Backbone as numpy.savetxt, mean C-alpha at the origin, in Angstrom:
# Nx Ny Nz CAx CAy CAz Cx Cy Cz
17.25 -25.29 -6.61 16.64 -25.44 -5.30 16.34 -24.06 -4.72
15.24 -23.95 -3.98 14.83 -22.67 -3.42 15.53 -22.43 -2.08
15.67 -21.15 -1.72 16.30 -20.84 -0.44 15.48 -21.39 0.73
16.14 -21.65 1.84 15.46 -22.21 3.01 14.33 -21.31 3.46
14.53 -19.98 3.42 13.50 -19.04 3.88 12.20 -19.21 3.10
12.30 -19.53 1.83 11.10 -19.67 1.00 10.32 -20.93 1.36
10.92 -21.84 2.10 10.24 -23.08 2.45 9.57 -23.02 3.81
9.74 -21.91 4.52 9.24 -21.77 5.88 7.87 -21.11 5.88
6.93 -21.66 6.66 5.65 -21.01 6.89 4.55 -21.44 5.93
3.35 -20.98 6.28 2.14 -21.28 5.50 1.92 -20.16 4.49
1.91 -20.48 3.17 1.72 -19.43 2.15 0.35 -18.76 2.29
0.34 -17.42 2.14 -0.93 -16.67 2.21 -0.96 -15.63 1.10
-2.18 -15.34 0.65 -2.43 -14.25 -0.29 -2.81 -13.03 0.53
-2.17 -11.91 0.27 -2.41 -10.69 1.04 -3.24 -9.73 0.20
-4.36 -9.31 0.75 -5.22 -8.30 0.12 -5.30 -7.09 1.05
-5.88 -6.00 0.57 -6.02 -4.81 1.40 -6.81 -5.13 2.66
-6.30 -4.70 3.81 -6.98 -4.94 5.08 -6.63 -6.27 5.72
-5.64 -7.00 5.17 -5.22 -8.27 5.74 -4.79 -8.06 7.19
-5.28 -8.91 8.09 -4.93 -8.82 9.51 -4.17 -10.09 9.90
-3.01 -9.90 10.54 -2.19 -11.03 10.98 -2.86 -11.67 12.20
-3.04 -12.99 12.12 -3.74 -13.74 13.17 -2.95 -13.73 14.49
-3.67 -13.87 15.62 -2.99 -13.95 16.92 -2.00 -15.11 16.94
-0.85 -14.87 17.56 0.16 -15.92 17.68 0.97 -16.17 16.42
0.76 -15.33 15.40 1.47 -15.50 14.13 2.30 -14.27 13.80
3.23 -14.46 12.87 4.00 -13.36 12.29 3.93 -13.56 10.78
3.75 -12.47 10.05 3.66 -12.52 8.59 4.99 -12.08 7.99
5.53 -12.90 7.12 6.71 -12.55 6.34 6.21 -12.16 4.96
6.34 -10.89 4.59 5.84 -10.41 3.29 6.92 -10.64 2.25
6.58 -11.38 1.19 7.54 -11.70 0.13 7.43 -10.76 -1.06
6.20 -10.39 -1.42 6.01 -9.42 -2.50 4.69 -8.70 -2.32
4.60 -7.52 -2.93 3.45 -6.66 -2.72 3.18 -5.85 -3.97
1.88 -5.66 -4.28 1.45 -4.77 -5.36 0.38 -3.84 -4.80
0.54 -2.55 -5.06 -0.40 -1.54 -4.58 -0.84 -0.72 -5.79
-2.15 -0.49 -5.89 -2.71 0.35 -6.95 -3.27 1.63 -6.37
-3.22 2.69 -7.18 -3.69 4.00 -6.79 -4.61 4.54 -7.89
-5.74 5.07 -7.50 -6.64 5.74 -8.45 -6.50 7.23 -8.18
-6.05 7.97 -9.21 -5.65 9.36 -9.05 -6.35 10.26 -10.06
-6.82 11.41 -9.56 -7.36 12.45 -10.45 -6.23 13.42 -10.77
-6.08 13.75 -12.02 -4.99 14.62 -12.47 -5.22 16.06 -12.06
-4.11 16.77 -11.82 -4.17 18.21 -11.57 -4.17 18.99 -12.88
-3.95 18.29 -13.99 -3.93 18.92 -15.31 -5.32 18.77 -15.93
-5.96 19.90 -16.23 -7.35 19.86 -16.67 -7.50 19.80 -18.19
-6.53 20.29 -18.94 -6.59 20.26 -20.39 -6.34 18.83 -20.87
-7.25 18.30 -21.68 -7.18 16.90 -22.11 -5.89 16.57 -22.87
-5.48 17.44 -23.78 -4.26 17.17 -24.56 -3.01 17.25 -23.67
-3.01 18.21 -22.75 -1.88 18.34 -21.83 -1.83 17.14 -20.88
-3.00 16.69 -20.42 -3.08 15.52 -19.55 -2.47 14.31 -20.24
-2.76 14.16 -21.54 -2.24 13.03 -22.30 -0.71 12.99 -22.22
-0.07 14.17 -22.22 1.40 14.25 -22.13 1.89 14.05 -20.70
1.23 14.70 -19.74 1.71 14.75 -18.36 1.36 13.48 -17.58
0.11 13.01 -17.71 -0.32 11.81 -16.99 -0.35 12.02 -15.49
-0.13 10.94 -14.74 -0.13 11.00 -13.27 1.03 10.18 -12.74
1.42 10.49 -11.51 2.53 9.77 -10.87 2.34 9.84 -9.35
2.65 8.75 -8.66 2.53 8.73 -7.20 3.47 7.67 -6.64
3.74 7.76 -5.36 4.53 6.74 -4.67 3.56 5.82 -3.94
3.64 4.52 -4.24 2.79 3.52 -3.60 3.53 2.94 -2.40
2.81 2.81 -1.28 3.41 2.32 -0.04 2.61 1.17 0.55
3.31 0.30 1.25 2.68 -0.69 2.12 2.67 -0.07 3.51
1.49 0.07 4.12 1.37 0.61 5.48 0.95 -0.53 6.40
1.70 -0.68 7.49 1.37 -1.67 8.51 0.96 -0.91 9.76
-0.26 -1.16 10.23 -0.76 -0.49 11.43 -1.11 -1.54 12.49
-0.86 -1.18 13.72 -1.14 -2.06 14.86 -2.12 -1.37 15.80
-3.01 -2.15 16.43 -3.80 -1.57 17.52 -2.86 -1.31 18.70
-3.18 -0.35 19.58 -2.27 -0.02 20.69 -1.84 -1.24 21.52
-2.73 -2.20 21.72 -2.38 -3.35 22.57 -1.46 -4.35 21.87
-1.23 -4.19 20.58 -0.33 -5.10 19.85 0.88 -4.35 19.29
1.04 -3.09 19.68 2.12 -2.26 19.15 3.48 -2.84 19.50
4.39 -2.96 18.50 5.71 -3.50 18.78 6.62 -2.52 19.53
6.13 -1.29 19.74 6.88 -0.26 20.47 6.10 0.13 21.71
6.75 0.84 22.61 6.09 1.35 23.82 5.19 2.51 23.41
3.87 2.32 23.48 2.92 3.32 22.98 3.01 4.62 23.76
3.06 4.57 25.08 3.02 5.78 25.91 4.21 6.69 25.66
5.37 6.14 25.34 6.57 6.95 25.18 6.65 7.62 23.80
5.69 7.37 22.95 5.77 7.86 21.58 5.13 9.22 21.39
4.34 9.66 22.35 3.69 10.96 22.22 2.67 11.01 21.11
2.12 9.87 20.72 1.15 9.82 19.63 -0.27 9.74 20.10
-0.53 10.19 21.32 -1.90 10.17 21.83 -2.41 8.76 22.06
-1.52 7.84 22.42 -1.94 6.47 22.71 -2.08 5.60 21.48
-1.71 6.11 20.31 -1.78 5.32 19.09 -0.41 4.77 18.74
-0.42 3.63 18.09 0.82 3.04 17.61 1.16 3.66 16.26
2.40 4.14 16.06 2.74 4.75 14.77 2.72 3.72 13.64
2.27 4.16 12.49 2.24 3.29 11.31 3.65 3.05 10.80
3.85 1.89 10.21 5.11 1.57 9.55 4.85 1.60 8.05
5.57 2.47 7.33 5.39 2.60 5.88 6.62 2.08 5.15
6.37 1.29 4.09 7.45 0.74 3.26 7.15 1.09 1.81
8.11 1.67 1.11 7.90 2.05 -0.28 7.81 0.80 -1.14
6.75 0.72 -1.94 6.58 -0.37 -2.91 7.16 0.08 -4.25
6.92 1.33 -4.62 7.46 1.84 -5.88 6.69 3.05 -6.36
7.05 3.51 -7.55 6.37 4.64 -8.18 5.39 4.12 -9.21
4.14 4.54 -9.07 3.12 4.22 -10.07 2.96 5.41 -10.97
3.07 5.21 -12.28 2.98 6.33 -13.21 2.34 5.88 -14.51
1.68 6.83 -15.15 1.11 6.60 -16.48 1.21 7.90 -17.26
1.78 7.81 -18.44 1.94 8.99 -19.31 1.54 8.58 -20.73
0.93 9.50 -21.45 0.59 9.24 -22.84 -0.58 8.28 -23.02
-1.44 8.20 -22.02 -2.61 7.31 -22.13 -3.89 8.10 -21.89
-4.98 7.52 -22.35 -6.29 8.15 -22.14 -6.74 7.91 -20.71
-7.58 8.81 -20.22 -8.11 8.69 -18.86 -8.97 7.44 -18.73
-8.92 6.83 -17.55 -9.77 5.70 -17.22 -11.23 6.15 -17.23
-11.47 7.31 -16.61 -12.79 7.95 -16.66 -12.61 9.42 -16.31
-13.66 10.20 -16.50 -13.65 11.62 -16.19 -14.45 11.83 -14.91
-13.84 12.50 -13.93 -14.53 12.84 -12.68 -15.19 14.20 -12.90
-16.54 14.22 -12.92 -17.23 15.48 -13.19 -17.00 16.49 -12.07
-16.94 17.74 -12.41 -16.76 18.79 -11.41 -16.41 20.10 -12.08
-15.94 21.03 -11.28 -15.54 22.34 -11.79 -14.04 22.51 -11.57
-13.19 22.18 -12.48 -13.46 21.58 -13.80 -13.49 20.05 -13.73
-13.87 19.43 -14.85 -13.81 17.97 -14.94 -12.35 17.53 -14.80
-12.14 16.34 -14.21 -10.77 15.86 -13.98 -10.60 14.47 -14.57
-9.46 14.27 -15.23 -9.13 12.96 -15.79 -8.59 12.06 -14.69
-9.01 10.80 -14.69 -8.64 9.85 -13.64 -7.94 8.64 -14.25
-6.87 8.21 -13.60 -6.13 7.02 -14.02 -5.88 6.12 -12.82
-5.71 4.83 -13.12 -5.30 3.85 -12.10 -3.89 3.42 -12.45
-2.98 3.59 -11.49 -1.59 3.20 -11.68 -1.19 2.30 -10.53
-0.13 1.55 -10.71 0.29 0.66 -9.64 1.78 0.41 -9.65
2.22 -0.21 -8.56 3.62 -0.59 -8.42 3.66 -1.90 -7.64
4.71 -2.66 -7.88 4.87 -3.92 -7.16 6.33 -4.29 -7.09
6.69 -5.04 -6.04 8.07 -5.50 -5.94 8.18 -6.59 -4.89
9.32 -7.28 -4.93 9.64 -8.22 -3.88 9.98 -7.43 -2.63
9.61 -7.96 -1.48 9.88 -7.27 -0.23 10.39 -8.27 0.80
10.99 -7.74 1.85 11.40 -8.56 2.99 10.98 -7.80 4.23
9.67 -7.89 4.54 9.07 -7.11 5.61 8.34 -8.08 6.55
8.36 -7.77 7.83 7.66 -8.58 8.83 6.51 -7.79 9.42
5.42 -8.47 9.74 4.30 -7.86 10.46 3.87 -8.82 11.56
3.70 -8.30 12.77 3.36 -9.13 13.91 1.86 -9.34 14.06
1.51 -10.19 15.04 0.10 -10.50 15.34 -0.68 -9.21 15.59
-1.87 -9.13 15.00 -2.74 -7.98 15.18 -2.53 -6.87 14.16
-1.45 -6.96 13.37 -1.17 -5.91 12.38 -2.17 -5.98 11.23
-2.50 -4.81 10.68 -3.34 -4.70 9.49 -2.49 -4.11 8.38
-2.57 -4.72 7.18 -1.79 -4.26 6.03 -2.68 -3.51 5.06
-2.22 -2.33 4.63 -2.99 -1.47 3.73 -2.09 -0.93 2.64
-2.67 -0.68 1.48 -1.96 0.02 0.42 -2.33 1.48 0.49
-1.33 2.37 0.44 -1.60 3.81 0.43 -0.76 4.45 -0.67
-1.15 5.66 -1.03 -0.42 6.39 -2.07 -0.12 7.78 -1.56
1.11 8.23 -1.79 1.50 9.58 -1.39 1.23 10.53 -2.53
0.78 11.69 -2.18 0.50 12.72 -3.16 -0.42 13.74 -2.55
-0.94 14.62 -3.36 -1.89 15.62 -2.89 -3.18 14.88 -2.56
-3.60 14.94 -1.27 -4.73 14.14 -0.81 -5.98 14.28 -1.68
-6.26 15.50 -2.13 -7.48 15.71 -2.92 -7.42 14.95 -4.25
-6.22 14.60 -4.70 -6.07 13.89 -5.97 -6.15 12.36 -5.82
-5.90 11.85 -4.63 -5.90 10.40 -4.41 -7.35 9.96 -4.15
-7.93 9.27 -5.10 -9.32 8.82 -4.96 -9.36 7.56 -4.11
-8.47 6.61 -4.40 -8.39 5.41 -3.58 -7.03 4.76 -3.76
-6.69 3.92 -2.78 -5.44 3.18 -2.81 -5.68 1.86 -2.10
-5.05 0.79 -2.61 -5.31 -0.53 -2.04 -4.25 -1.52 -2.48
-4.11 -2.58 -1.68 -3.25 -3.70 -2.06 -4.03 -4.52 -3.07
-3.49 -4.67 -4.27 -4.17 -5.51 -5.26 -3.84 -6.97 -5.00
-2.60 -7.25 -4.64 -2.21 -8.62 -4.30 -0.83 -8.59 -3.68
-0.63 -9.47 -2.75 0.68 -9.66 -2.17 0.77 -11.11 -1.77
1.97 -11.57 -1.53 2.11 -12.93 -1.03 3.08 -12.92 0.13
2.90 -13.87 0.99 3.77 -13.97 2.15 3.57 -15.32 2.81
4.17 -15.44 3.99 4.08 -16.70 4.73 3.79 -16.40 6.20
2.88 -17.15 6.77 2.58 -17.03 8.20 3.43 -18.03 8.97
4.11 -17.53 10.00 4.89 -18.42 10.86 4.42 -18.19 12.30
4.75 -19.12 13.18 4.42 -18.94 14.59 5.28 -17.82 15.17
4.69 -16.98 16.03 5.47 -15.92 16.67 6.50 -16.54 17.59
7.69 -15.94 17.61 8.74 -16.50 18.49 8.41 -16.28 19.95
């Protein structure tokens, strides 16, 4: 038999940019985030050994009017601070590049990902995004590939 928590709420598929509906709260059960990264290693043979590695995060952002904290007291210029949750480390070593990013010099690019079960809540108005930590110039894109959760009525 499944735990009571798993039986509560309306099941939803979470993709990048998912916005929690007004009057609802999202219970995130699991999350997968992918990162497309250009390597800092330019030599093809060395790249094959070194590969790429990054930390994948779930970022929850709220508009100021839906912020779960007092916006004015935060000193963030009227913005609600983002909530970041580690999903895991995405890494690839010993593989060929997904493609080559032309430039001076050419750069090898890989797509890596991480996923895990989570127990995270997001309130009405929140937007969910996948992000990757690393040297900004190396992160080409980051996104939620898939997540699952349940929508419940806000208390």
